[in-house]
Amino acid sequence: MTREVIRQHLPLFDEEGRSAATEDDIGRDRHYLPDFPEEDPYAAGHRTCAGCGPAIQYRWVLKAAGGDTVLAGPTGCMYVANSTYLCTPYTVPWAHTPIASGGSFTSGMAAGYEAMFRKGRHPGPYPNIIVMAGDGSAADIGLGSISGALYRNHDALFICYDNECYANTGIQTSPTTPYAGMTTFTPFGKAIPEAKKLPPKNLAKMMAEGHPHCYVATTTVGYPTDLMNKTRKGLNLQGAAFLHCYTPCQKGWVYQTSMTVELGRRVVEAGLFPVWEYDPEERRYHYFHPPVQRPVTDYLAMQGRFGHMLPEHVATTQRAANRNWEDIGMDVPAELREAEDPEPASTAVISSDTCLTAARCCTTCSPSGRGRPARDSRCSRRPTPCGWPTGRWPGAASRSSR
Ligand SMILES: Cc1ncc(C[n+]2csc(CCOP(=O)(O)OP(=O)(O)O)c2C)c(N)n1
Ligand code: SF4
Ligand SMILES: [Mg+2]
């Protein structure tokens, strides 16, 4: 006898329900979520770095999903730093998968549950089945298996936690590493002064365009309610869903650990990571229009991995951001248009309160971007007050100082 599969329905958090929220100094609402779940299926006690963006994302996704969840994690930081022998931070079932197999393993879990329901061997309800894969896995090594699972429409949520590098093996470049992002495999030098030449792979658009029957969305750790609601929407929907989440990596990007959530907002306000939702019923994209539009320097200057950039590289990044503003239907303010030209950009000033890398990074003596302390005695250069080593900040007028 075929039995009906009982499904969970997770209510959405009230996006507007910020009655007790206060505004910050530039008018953005601070995060306040009165009905934030107490439950913590990703408990304290893991070994990720302080300020780790993927760990924040894991926590919020699992809070949104709740206790009736099964989870898979392909190889990457969020496997290695979260599991030692007989010990994980999860209070829900979790399995490690090879880096290439997140999609196929999760397909198997979903098909297995369906079969157990059919045969009357599981009373239900259908659990929330989630895989959270790094960008190296989801956008590169395991892309095929996730695409296959989406195409077959298995009832599961496939998430890419995107820290824009292969972090676990030592901060190597991945397809989502941004243009000019310095990694151990894309150092800057005479031959390639911008460090990375290619633009990042547009993973989420690829997934939406290639699997138009699936719910696909982008989000960042800067918007907790958005992240948690998109998690719930993806889980409530019967069929496959894909979430692409921007998650800063403190170690690889070199920034102050307290700035992870701020970066998650600035990347959107700088036009470098559009936040949207693709509705498979309507077959349409719904774009989030941030209330603040910033120059890309407000974002780049927070991170040591961009410390080598010259004015022309900043201008190229601003051009890409401006195309994104146009794509999501927003006007490009005149000053952002002007910043597409590297000459005026050479006179631009990054104010000292903009640069939040502080004195932590000196990319001169550590081209890997993992910065030695600025007072390292082997380093002949000293960072400017804004934290960029002398002559390397985007406002530097010429190459002569390099
Ligand atoms: C087939 C295969 N190739 C390479 C590796 C080595 N490896 C382990 S973790 C890792 C990095 C994964 O990067 P990502 O998926 O972005 O996760 P992150 O470490 O950034 O969290 C790599 C390359 C592997 N385990 N399997
Ligand atoms: S290296 Fe990056 S992704 Fe890995 S644990 Fe540290 S901050 Fe998190
Ligand atoms: Mg990664």
XYZ file of N, CA and C and ligand atoms in Angstrom, residues 47-55 77-78 81 161 163 167-168 171 248-252, ligand 2:
74
model
N 35.711 23.904 15.806
C 37.072 24.451 15.773
C 37.288 25.400 14.598
N 36.233 26.060 14.136
C 36.451 27.006 13.040
C 37.127 28.266 13.604
N 37.713 29.087 12.701
C 38.400 30.303 13.145
C 37.395 31.271 13.766
N 37.886 32.179 14.592
C 37.023 33.249 15.114
C 36.478 34.049 13.934
N 35.205 34.352 13.964
C 34.598 35.152 12.900
C 34.338 34.389 11.620
N 34.411 33.077 11.651
C 34.245 32.274 10.431
C 32.833 32.440 9.847
N 32.757 32.964 8.614
C 31.448 33.176 7.971
C 30.671 31.883 7.748
N 31.311 30.831 7.222
C 30.571 29.576 7.042
C 29.974 29.041 8.345
N 30.677 29.219 9.469
C 30.134 28.714 10.745
C 28.875 29.488 11.126
N 36.468 23.072 4.868
C 36.624 23.541 6.246
C 35.490 23.065 7.134
N 34.266 23.115 6.596
C 33.130 22.848 7.470
C 32.941 21.349 7.728
N 36.908 21.215 10.228
C 36.921 21.961 11.497
C 35.758 21.579 12.403
N 28.070 27.218 0.617
C 28.621 28.268 1.494
C 29.876 28.766 0.780
N 33.027 30.852 0.505
C 34.079 31.681 1.097
C 35.135 32.034 0.041
N 39.487 26.988 1.097
C 40.084 27.442 2.349
C 40.837 26.332 3.061
N 40.220 25.171 3.116
C 40.742 24.132 3.992
C 42.134 23.651 3.607
N 43.864 28.184 1.308
C 43.415 29.401 0.595
C 43.892 29.407 -0.862
N 32.117 35.172 4.434
C 33.526 35.574 4.502
C 34.396 34.593 5.289
N 35.636 34.482 4.835
C 36.617 33.606 5.478
C 37.695 34.496 6.081
N 37.668 34.628 7.372
C 38.554 35.560 8.057
C 40.020 35.267 7.756
N 40.363 34.000 7.762
C 41.764 33.634 7.568
C 42.230 33.921 6.135
N 41.390 33.600 5.184
C 41.791 33.748 3.788
C 41.683 35.173 3.276
S 39.819 29.081 7.145
Fe 38.040 30.379 6.712
S 36.311 28.979 6.260
Fe 37.947 27.813 7.272
S 37.403 27.802 9.456
Fe 38.805 29.538 9.116
S 37.486 31.336 8.659
Fe 36.236 29.458 8.471
